[in-house]
PDB file of C-alpha atoms in Angstrom:
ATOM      1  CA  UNK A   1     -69.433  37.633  66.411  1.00  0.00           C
ATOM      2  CA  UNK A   2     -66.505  39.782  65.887  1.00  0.00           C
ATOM      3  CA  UNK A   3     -64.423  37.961  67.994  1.00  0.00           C
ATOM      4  CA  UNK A   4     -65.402  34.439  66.856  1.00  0.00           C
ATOM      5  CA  UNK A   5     -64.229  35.633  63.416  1.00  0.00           C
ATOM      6  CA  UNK A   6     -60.937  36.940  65.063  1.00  0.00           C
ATOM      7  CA  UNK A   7     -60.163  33.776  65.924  1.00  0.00           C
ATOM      8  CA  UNK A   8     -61.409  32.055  62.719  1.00  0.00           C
ATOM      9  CA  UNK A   9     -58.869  34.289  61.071  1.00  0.00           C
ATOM     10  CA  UNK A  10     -56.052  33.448  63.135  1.00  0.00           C
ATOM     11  CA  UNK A  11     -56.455  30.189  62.987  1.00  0.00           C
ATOM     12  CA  UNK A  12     -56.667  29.806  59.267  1.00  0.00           C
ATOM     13  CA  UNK A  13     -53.688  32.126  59.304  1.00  0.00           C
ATOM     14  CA  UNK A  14     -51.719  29.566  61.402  1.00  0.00           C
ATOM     15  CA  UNK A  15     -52.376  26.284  59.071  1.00  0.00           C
ATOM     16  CA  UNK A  16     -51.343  28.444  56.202  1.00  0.00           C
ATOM     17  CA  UNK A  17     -47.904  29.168  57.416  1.00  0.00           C
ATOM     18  CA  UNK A  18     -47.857  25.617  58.776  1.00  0.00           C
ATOM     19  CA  UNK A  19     -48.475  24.594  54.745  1.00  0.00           C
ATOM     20  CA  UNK A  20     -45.730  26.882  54.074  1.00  0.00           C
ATOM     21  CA  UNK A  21     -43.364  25.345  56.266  1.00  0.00           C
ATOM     22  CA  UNK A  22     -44.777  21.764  55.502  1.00  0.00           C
ATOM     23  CA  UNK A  23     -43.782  22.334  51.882  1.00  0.00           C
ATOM     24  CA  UNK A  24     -40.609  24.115  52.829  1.00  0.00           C
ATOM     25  CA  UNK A  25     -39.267  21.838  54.425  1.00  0.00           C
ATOM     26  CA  UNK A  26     -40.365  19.063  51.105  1.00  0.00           C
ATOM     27  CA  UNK A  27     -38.482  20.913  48.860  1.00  0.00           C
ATOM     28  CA  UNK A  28     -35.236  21.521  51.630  1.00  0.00           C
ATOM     29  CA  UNK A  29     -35.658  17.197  51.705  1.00  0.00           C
ATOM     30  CA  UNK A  30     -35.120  17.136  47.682  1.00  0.00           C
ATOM     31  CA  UNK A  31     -38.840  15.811  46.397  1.00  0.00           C
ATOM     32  CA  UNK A  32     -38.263  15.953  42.943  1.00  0.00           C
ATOM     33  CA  UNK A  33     -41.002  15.937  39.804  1.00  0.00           C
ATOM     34  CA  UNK A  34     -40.630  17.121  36.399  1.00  0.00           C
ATOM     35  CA  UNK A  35     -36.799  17.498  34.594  1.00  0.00           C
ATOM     36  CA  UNK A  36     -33.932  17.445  36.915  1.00  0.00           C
ATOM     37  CA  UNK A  37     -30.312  17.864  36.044  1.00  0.00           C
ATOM     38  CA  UNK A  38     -27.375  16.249  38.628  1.00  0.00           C
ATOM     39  CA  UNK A  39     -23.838  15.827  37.242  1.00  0.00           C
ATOM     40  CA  UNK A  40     -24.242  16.692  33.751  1.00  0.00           C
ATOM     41  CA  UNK A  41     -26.570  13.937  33.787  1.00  0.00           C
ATOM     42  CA  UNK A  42     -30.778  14.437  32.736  1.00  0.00           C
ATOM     43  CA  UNK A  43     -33.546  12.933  34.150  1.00  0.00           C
ATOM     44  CA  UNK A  44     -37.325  13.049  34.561  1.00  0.00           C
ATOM     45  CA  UNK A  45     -39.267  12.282  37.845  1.00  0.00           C
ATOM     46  CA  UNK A  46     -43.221  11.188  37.747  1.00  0.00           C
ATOM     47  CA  UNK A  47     -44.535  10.958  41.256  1.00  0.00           C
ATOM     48  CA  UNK A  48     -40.812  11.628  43.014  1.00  0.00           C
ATOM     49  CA  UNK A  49     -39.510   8.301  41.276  1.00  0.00           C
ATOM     50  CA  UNK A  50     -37.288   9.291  37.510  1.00  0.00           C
ATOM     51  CA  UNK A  51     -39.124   7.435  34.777  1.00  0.00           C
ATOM     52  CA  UNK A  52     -37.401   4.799  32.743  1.00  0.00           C
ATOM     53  CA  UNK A  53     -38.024   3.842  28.971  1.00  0.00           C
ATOM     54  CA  UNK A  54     -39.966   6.107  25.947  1.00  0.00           C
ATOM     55  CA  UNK A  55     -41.686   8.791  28.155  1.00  0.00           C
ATOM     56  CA  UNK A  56     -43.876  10.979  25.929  1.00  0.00           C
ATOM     57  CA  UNK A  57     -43.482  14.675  27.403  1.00  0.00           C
ATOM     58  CA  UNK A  58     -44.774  17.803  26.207  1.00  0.00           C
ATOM     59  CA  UNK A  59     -45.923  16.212  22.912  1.00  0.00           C
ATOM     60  CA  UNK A  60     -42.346  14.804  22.686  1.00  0.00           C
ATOM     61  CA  UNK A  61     -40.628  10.859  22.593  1.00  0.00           C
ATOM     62  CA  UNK A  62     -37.378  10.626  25.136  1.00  0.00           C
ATOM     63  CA  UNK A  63     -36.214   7.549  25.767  1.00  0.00           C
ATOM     64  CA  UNK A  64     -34.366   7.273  29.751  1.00  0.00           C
ATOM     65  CA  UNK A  65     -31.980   4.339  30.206  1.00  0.00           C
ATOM     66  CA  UNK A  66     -33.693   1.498  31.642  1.00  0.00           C
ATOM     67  CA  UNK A  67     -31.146   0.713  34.856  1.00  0.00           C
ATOM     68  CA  UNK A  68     -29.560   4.393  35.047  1.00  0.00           C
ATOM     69  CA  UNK A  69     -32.754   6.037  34.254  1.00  0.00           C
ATOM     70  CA  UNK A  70     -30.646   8.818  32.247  1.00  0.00           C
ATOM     71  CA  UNK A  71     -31.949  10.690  29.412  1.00  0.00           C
ATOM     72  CA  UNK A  72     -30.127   9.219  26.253  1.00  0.00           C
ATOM     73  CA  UNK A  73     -29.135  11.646  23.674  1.00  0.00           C
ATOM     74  CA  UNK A  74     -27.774  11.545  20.175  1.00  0.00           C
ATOM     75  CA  UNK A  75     -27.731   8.045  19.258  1.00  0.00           C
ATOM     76  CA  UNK A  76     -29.876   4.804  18.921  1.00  0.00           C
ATOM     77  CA  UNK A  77     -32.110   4.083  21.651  1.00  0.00           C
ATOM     78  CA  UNK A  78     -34.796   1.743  22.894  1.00  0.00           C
ATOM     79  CA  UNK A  79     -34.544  -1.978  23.740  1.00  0.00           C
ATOM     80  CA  UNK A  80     -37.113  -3.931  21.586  1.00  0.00           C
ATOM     81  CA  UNK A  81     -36.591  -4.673  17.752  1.00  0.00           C
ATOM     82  CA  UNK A  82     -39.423  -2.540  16.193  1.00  0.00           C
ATOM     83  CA  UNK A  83     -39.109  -0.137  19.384  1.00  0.00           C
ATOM     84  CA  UNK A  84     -35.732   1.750  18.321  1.00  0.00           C
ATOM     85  CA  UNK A  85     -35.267   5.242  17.140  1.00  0.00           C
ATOM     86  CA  UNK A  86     -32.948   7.423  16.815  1.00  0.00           C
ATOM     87  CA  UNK A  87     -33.007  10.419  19.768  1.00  0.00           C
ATOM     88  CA  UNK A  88     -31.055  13.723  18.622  1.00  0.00           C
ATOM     89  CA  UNK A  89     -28.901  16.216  20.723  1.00  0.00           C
ATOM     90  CA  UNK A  90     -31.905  16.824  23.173  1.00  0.00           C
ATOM     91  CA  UNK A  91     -32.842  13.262  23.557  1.00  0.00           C
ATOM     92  CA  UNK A  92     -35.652  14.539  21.327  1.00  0.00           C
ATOM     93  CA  UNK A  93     -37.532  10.942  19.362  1.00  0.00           C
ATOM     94  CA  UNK A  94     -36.920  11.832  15.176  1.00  0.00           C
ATOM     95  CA  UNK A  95     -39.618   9.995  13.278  1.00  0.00           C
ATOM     96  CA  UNK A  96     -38.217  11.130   9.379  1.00  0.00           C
ATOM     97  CA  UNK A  97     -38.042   8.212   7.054  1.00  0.00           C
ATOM     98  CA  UNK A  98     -34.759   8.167   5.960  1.00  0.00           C
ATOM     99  CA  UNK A  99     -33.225   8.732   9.705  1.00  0.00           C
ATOM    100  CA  UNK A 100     -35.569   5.194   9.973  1.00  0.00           C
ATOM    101  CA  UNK A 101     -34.331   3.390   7.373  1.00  0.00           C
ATOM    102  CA  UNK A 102     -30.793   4.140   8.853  1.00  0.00           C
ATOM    103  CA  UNK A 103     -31.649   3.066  12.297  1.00  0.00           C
ATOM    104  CA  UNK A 104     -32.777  -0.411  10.723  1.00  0.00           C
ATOM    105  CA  UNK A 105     -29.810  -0.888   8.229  1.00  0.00           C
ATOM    106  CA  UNK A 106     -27.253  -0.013  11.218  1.00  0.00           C
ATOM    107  CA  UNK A 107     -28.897  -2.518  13.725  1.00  0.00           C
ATOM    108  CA  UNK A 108     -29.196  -5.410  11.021  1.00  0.00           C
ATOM    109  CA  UNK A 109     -25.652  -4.857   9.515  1.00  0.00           C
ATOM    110  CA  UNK A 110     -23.555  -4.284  12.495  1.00  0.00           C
ATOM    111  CA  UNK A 111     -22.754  -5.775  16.422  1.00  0.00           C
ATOM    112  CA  UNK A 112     -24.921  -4.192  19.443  1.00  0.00           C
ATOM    113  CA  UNK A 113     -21.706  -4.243  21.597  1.00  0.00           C
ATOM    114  CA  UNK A 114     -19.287  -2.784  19.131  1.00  0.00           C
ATOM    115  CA  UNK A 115     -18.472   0.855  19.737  1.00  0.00           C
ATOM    116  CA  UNK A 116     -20.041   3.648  17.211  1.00  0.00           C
ATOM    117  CA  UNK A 117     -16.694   3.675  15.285  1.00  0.00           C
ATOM    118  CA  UNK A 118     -16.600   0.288  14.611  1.00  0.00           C
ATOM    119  CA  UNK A 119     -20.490   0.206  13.342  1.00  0.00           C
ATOM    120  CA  UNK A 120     -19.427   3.207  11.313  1.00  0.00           C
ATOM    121  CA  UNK A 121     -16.987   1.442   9.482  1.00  0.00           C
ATOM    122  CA  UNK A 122     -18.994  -1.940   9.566  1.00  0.00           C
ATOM    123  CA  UNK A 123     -21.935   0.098   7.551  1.00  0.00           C
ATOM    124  CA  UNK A 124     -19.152   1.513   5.452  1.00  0.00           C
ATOM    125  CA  UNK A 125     -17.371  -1.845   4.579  1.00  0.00           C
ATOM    126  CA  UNK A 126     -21.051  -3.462   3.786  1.00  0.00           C
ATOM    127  CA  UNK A 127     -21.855  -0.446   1.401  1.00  0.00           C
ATOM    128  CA  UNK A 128     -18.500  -1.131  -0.772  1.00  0.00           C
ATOM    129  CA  UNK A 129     -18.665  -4.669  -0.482  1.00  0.00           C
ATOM    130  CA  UNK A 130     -22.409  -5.576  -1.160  1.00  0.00           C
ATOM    131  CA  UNK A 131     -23.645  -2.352  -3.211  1.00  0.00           C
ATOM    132  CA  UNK A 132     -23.891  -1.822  -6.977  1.00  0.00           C
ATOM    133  CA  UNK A 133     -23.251   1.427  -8.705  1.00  0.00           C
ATOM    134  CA  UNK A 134     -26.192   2.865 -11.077  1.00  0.00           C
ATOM    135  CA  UNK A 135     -25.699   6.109 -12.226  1.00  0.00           C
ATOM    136  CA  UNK A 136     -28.387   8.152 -11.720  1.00  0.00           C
ATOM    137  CA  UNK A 137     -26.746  11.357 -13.369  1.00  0.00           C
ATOM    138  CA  UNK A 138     -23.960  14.018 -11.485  1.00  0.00           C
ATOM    139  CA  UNK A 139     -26.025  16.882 -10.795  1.00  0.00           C
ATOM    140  CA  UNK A 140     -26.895  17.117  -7.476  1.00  0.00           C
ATOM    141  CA  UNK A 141     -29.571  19.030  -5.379  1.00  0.00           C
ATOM    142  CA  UNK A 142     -30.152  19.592  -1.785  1.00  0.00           C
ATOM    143  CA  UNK A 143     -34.208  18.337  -1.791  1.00  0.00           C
ATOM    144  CA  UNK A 144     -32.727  14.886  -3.939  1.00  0.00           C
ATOM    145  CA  UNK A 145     -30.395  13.732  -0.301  1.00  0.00           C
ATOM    146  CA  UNK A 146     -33.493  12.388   1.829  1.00  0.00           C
ATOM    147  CA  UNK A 147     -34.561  10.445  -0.945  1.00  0.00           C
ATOM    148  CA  UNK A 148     -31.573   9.383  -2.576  1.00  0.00           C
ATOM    149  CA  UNK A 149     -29.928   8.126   1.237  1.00  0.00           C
ATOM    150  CA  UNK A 150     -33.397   6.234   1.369  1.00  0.00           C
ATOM    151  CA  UNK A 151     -32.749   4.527  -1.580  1.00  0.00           C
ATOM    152  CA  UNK A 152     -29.596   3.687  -1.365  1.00  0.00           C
ATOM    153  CA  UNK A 153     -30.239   1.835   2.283  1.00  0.00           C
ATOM    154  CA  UNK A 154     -33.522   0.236   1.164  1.00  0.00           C
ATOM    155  CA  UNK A 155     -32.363  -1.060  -2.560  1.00  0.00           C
ATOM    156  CA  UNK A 156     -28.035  -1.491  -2.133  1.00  0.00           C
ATOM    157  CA  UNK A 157     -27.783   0.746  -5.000  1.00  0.00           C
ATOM    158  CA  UNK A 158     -26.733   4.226  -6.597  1.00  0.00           C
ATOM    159  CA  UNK A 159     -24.870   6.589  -7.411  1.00  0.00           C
ATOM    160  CA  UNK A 160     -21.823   8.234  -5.122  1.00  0.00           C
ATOM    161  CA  UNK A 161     -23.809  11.207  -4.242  1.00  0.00           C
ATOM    162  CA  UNK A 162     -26.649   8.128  -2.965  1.00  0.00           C
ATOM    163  CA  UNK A 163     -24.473   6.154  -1.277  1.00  0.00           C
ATOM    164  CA  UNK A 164     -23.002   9.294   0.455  1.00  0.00           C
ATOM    165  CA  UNK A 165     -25.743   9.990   1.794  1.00  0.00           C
ATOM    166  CA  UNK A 166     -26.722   6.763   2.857  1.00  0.00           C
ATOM    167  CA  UNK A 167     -23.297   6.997   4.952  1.00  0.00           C
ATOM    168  CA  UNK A 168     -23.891  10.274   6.650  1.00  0.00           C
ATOM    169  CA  UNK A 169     -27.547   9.381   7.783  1.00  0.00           C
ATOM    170  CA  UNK A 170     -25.691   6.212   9.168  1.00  0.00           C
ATOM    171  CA  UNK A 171     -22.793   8.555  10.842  1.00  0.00           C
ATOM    172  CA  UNK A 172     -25.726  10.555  11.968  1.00  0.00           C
ATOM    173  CA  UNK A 173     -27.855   8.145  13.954  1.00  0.00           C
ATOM    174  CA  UNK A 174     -24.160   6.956  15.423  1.00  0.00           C
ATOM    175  CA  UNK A 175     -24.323  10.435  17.153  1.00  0.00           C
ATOM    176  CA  UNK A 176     -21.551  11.665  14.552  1.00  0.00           C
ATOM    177  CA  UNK A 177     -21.518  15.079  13.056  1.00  0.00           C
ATOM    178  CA  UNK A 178     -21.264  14.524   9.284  1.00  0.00           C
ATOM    179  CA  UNK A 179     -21.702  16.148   5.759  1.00  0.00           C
ATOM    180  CA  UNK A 180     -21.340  15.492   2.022  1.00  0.00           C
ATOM    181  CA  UNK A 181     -18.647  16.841   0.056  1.00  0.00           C
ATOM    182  CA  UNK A 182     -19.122  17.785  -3.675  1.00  0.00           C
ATOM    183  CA  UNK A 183     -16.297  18.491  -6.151  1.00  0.00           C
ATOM    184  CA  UNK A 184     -14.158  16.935  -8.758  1.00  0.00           C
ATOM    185  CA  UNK A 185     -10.739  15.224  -9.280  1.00  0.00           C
ATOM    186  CA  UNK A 186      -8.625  14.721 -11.881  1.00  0.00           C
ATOM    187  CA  UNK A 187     -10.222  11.279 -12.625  1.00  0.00           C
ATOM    188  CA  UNK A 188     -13.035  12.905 -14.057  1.00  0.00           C
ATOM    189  CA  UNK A 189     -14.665  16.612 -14.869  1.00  0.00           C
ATOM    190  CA  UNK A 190     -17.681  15.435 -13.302  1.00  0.00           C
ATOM    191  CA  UNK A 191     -19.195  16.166  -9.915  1.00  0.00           C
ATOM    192  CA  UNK A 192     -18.421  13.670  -7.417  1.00  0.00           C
ATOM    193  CA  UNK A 193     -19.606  13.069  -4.105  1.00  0.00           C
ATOM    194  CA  UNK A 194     -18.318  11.570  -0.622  1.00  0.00           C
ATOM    195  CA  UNK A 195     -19.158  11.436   2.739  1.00  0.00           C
ATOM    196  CA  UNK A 196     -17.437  13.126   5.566  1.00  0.00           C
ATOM    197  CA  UNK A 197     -17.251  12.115   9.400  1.00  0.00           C
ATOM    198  CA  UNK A 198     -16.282  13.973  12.141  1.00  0.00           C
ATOM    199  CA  UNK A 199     -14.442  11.682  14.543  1.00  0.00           C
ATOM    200  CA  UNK A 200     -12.478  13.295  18.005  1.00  0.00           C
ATOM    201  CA  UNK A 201     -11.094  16.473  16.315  1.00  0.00           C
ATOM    202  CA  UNK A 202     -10.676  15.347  13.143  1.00  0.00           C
ATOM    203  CA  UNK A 203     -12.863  15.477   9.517  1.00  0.00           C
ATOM    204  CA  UNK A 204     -12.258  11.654   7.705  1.00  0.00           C
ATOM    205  CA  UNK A 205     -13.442  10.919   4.396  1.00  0.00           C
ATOM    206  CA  UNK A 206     -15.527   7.915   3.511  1.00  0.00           C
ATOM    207  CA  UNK A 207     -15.526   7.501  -0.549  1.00  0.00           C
ATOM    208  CA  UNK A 208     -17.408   4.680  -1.106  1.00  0.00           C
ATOM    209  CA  UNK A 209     -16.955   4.795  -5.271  1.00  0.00           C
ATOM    210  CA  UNK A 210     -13.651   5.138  -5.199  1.00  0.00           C
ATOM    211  CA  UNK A 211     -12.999   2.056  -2.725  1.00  0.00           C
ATOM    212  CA  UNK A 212     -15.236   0.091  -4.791  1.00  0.00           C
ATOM    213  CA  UNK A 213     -13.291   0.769  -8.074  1.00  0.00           C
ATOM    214  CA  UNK A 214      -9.575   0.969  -7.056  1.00  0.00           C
ATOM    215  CA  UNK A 215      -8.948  -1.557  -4.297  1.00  0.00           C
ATOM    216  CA  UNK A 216      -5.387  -0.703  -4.140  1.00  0.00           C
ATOM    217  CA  UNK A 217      -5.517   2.638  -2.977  1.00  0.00           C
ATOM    218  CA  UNK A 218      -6.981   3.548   0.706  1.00  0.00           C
ATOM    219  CA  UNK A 219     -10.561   6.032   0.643  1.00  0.00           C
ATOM    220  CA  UNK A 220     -11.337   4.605   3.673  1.00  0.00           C
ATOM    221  CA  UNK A 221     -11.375   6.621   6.831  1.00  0.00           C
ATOM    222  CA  UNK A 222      -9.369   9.283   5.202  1.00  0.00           C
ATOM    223  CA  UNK A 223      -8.246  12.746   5.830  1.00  0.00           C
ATOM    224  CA  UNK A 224      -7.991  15.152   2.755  1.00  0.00           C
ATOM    225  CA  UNK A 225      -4.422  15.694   3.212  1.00  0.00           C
ATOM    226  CA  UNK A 226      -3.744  11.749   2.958  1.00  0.00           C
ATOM    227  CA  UNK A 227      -6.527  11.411   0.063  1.00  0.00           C
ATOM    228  CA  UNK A 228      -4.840   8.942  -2.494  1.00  0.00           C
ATOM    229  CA  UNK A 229      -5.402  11.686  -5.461  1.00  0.00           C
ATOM    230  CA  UNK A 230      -5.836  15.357  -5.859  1.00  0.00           C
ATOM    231  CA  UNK A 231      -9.152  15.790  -4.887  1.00  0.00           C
ATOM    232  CA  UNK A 232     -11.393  19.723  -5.060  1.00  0.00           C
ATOM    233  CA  UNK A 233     -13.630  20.106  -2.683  1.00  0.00           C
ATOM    234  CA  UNK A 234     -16.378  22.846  -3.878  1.00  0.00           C
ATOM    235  CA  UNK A 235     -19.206  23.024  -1.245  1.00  0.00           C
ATOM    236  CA  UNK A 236     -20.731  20.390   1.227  1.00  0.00           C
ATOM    237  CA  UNK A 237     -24.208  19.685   3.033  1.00  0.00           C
ATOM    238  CA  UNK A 238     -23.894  19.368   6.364  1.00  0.00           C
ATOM    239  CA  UNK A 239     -26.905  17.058   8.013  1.00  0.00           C
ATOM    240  CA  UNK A 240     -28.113  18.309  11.156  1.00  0.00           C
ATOM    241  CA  UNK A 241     -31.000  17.158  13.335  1.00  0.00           C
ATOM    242  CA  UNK A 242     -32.722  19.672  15.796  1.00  0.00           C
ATOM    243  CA  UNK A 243     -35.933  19.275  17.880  1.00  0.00           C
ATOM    244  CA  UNK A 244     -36.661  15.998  16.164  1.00  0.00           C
ATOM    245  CA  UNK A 245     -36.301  17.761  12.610  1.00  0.00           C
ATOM    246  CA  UNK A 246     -33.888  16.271   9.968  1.00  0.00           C
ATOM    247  CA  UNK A 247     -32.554  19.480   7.293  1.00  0.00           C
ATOM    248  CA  UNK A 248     -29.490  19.287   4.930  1.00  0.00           C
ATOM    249  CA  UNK A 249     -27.799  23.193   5.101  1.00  0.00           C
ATOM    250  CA  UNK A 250     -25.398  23.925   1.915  1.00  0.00           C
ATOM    251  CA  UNK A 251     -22.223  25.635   3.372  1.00  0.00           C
ATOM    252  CA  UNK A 252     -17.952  25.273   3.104  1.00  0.00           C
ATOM    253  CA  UNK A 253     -15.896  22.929   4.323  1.00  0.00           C
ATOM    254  CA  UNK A 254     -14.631  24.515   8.248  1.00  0.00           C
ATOM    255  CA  UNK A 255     -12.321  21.733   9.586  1.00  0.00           C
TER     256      UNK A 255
END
C-alpha cells in the first residue's frame, strides 16, 4: 500500500511541474488577456484576441478603435449617431448631461474629418454667428456652469458667462484643457466672462460677447497680451474630467 501511494505521489508530482512548464512556456509565447500596454499604446484582450468597440470593464464604458483596436482617450468616440460619447484622459465613458449636450452640438455643427482645432473654432464661429445675448445677471457661481453651458447649447442663448461655458465643455470633449476667466474691462464695471483654450503651449481666449458686438476688433483665438482692450483677469474655473466625473475647480490663471 505504501508503495502504491509512493508512486501515486510521484506521479501527481510530475503532471504538476509538467502544468508548470505547460503554462510557462504560454506566458514565454505572449498569450495575452486582460489590459496590455505596447508602445505607449492600450489595449484589452478577451480570450487572447484585443476587443474592439464600447467594452464595459470593471463597471466602466471604454471605447477601443474599431481597425487598431486601441483604447481611445480624451475625445469623441464611437461610430453610430446615438452611440457617441465623450471618453476622458483614461478612456473612461462620461455620461454628465452637459458633457452630452456638447458631444451632440459638436457633431451636428462641425465636419467629422476636420481636425479638433478647426471644430473648435467651427463651434466658436456658430456661437457668435447664430446665438442671441439675454442677460441673465453678472454674478456668477461655480454650481450655475453645468447648467448655464447646458442652456446655452440646447436654447442658442445667454449670457457671456453661458456661452463661455458652452465653449469650454465644447473645448473639453475636443480633448482640450480649458477654463473660464472672470474679470472686468474698462468697457464696463461689471463681471465679464470668457472662455480660455489651451492649444500646443499656449492659453487663447475665445470671447464670444465681445466678437458678437464689435466686429472690427479680433476676440477670436486670442492671447491676453494681443487682447484688443485692457482686459483684468480676477479668478477662473478650470473644467476637468476624471474617472468619468465632470467638476469645475475655482483657482488663478497659471499660463
Amino acid at each position: 500500500m505504501k508503495k502504491i501511494f509512493t508512486v501515486f505521489f510521484a506521479a501527481l508530482m510530475i503532471a504538476c511541474l509538467a502544468l508548470s512548464a505547460a503554462a510557462a512556456e504560454t506566458q514565454a509565447a505572449g498569450v495575452k488577456n486582460g489590459w496590455v500596454t505596447e508602445k505607449k499604446a492600450t489595449y484589452y484582450y478577451k480570450n487572447e484576441k484585443p476587443v474592439k468597440g464600447w467594452k464595459k470593464i470593471d463597471k466602466k464604458w471604454y471605447y477601443f478603435d474599431k481597425k487598431s483596436k486601441v483604447l481611445v482617450c480624451d475625445t469623441i468616440a464611437g461610430s453610430k449617431k446615438n452611440n457617441c460619447y465623450y471618453v476622458d484622459e483614461a478612456g473612461v465613458r462620461v455620461t454628465d448631461k452637459t458633457i452630452k449636450a456638447a458631444v451632440k452640438f459638436v457633431r451636428k455643427h462641425t465636419k467629422a474629418a476636420d481636425s479638433p482645432k478647426k471644430k473648435l473654432l467651427a463651434c466658436y464661429d456658430y456661437f457668435t454667428d447664430k446665438c442671441y445675448y439675454v442677460n441673465h445677471g453678472y454674478k456668477l457661481k461655480k454650481s450655475q456652469l453645468p447648467e448655464y453651458g447646458r442652456q446655452f447649447l440646447l436654447s442658442d442663448r445667454g449670457n457671456c458667462f453661458m456661452g463661455s461655458a458652452a465653449m469650454c465643455y465644447c473645448a473639453k470633449v475636443l480633448g482640450f484643457k480649458t477654463r473660464l476667466g472672470v474679470g472686468n474691462s474698462f468697457m464696463g464695471p461689471t463681471a465679464h466672462g470668457w472662455a480660455e483654450v489651451k492649444i500646443g503651449k499656449k492659453w487663447y481666449l475665445f470671447d464670444i460677447n465681445r466678437t458678437r458686438w464689435f466686429k472690427g476688433k479680433n476676440y477670436r483665438m486670442v492671447t491676453y497680451e494681443k487682447y484688443p482692450v485692457k482686459l483684468v483677469r480676477k479668478y477662473c474655473y478650470n473644467l476637468k474630467v476624471k474617472n468619468g466625473k465632470v467638476s469645475w475647480k475655482k483657482g488663478k490663471f497659471v499660463d
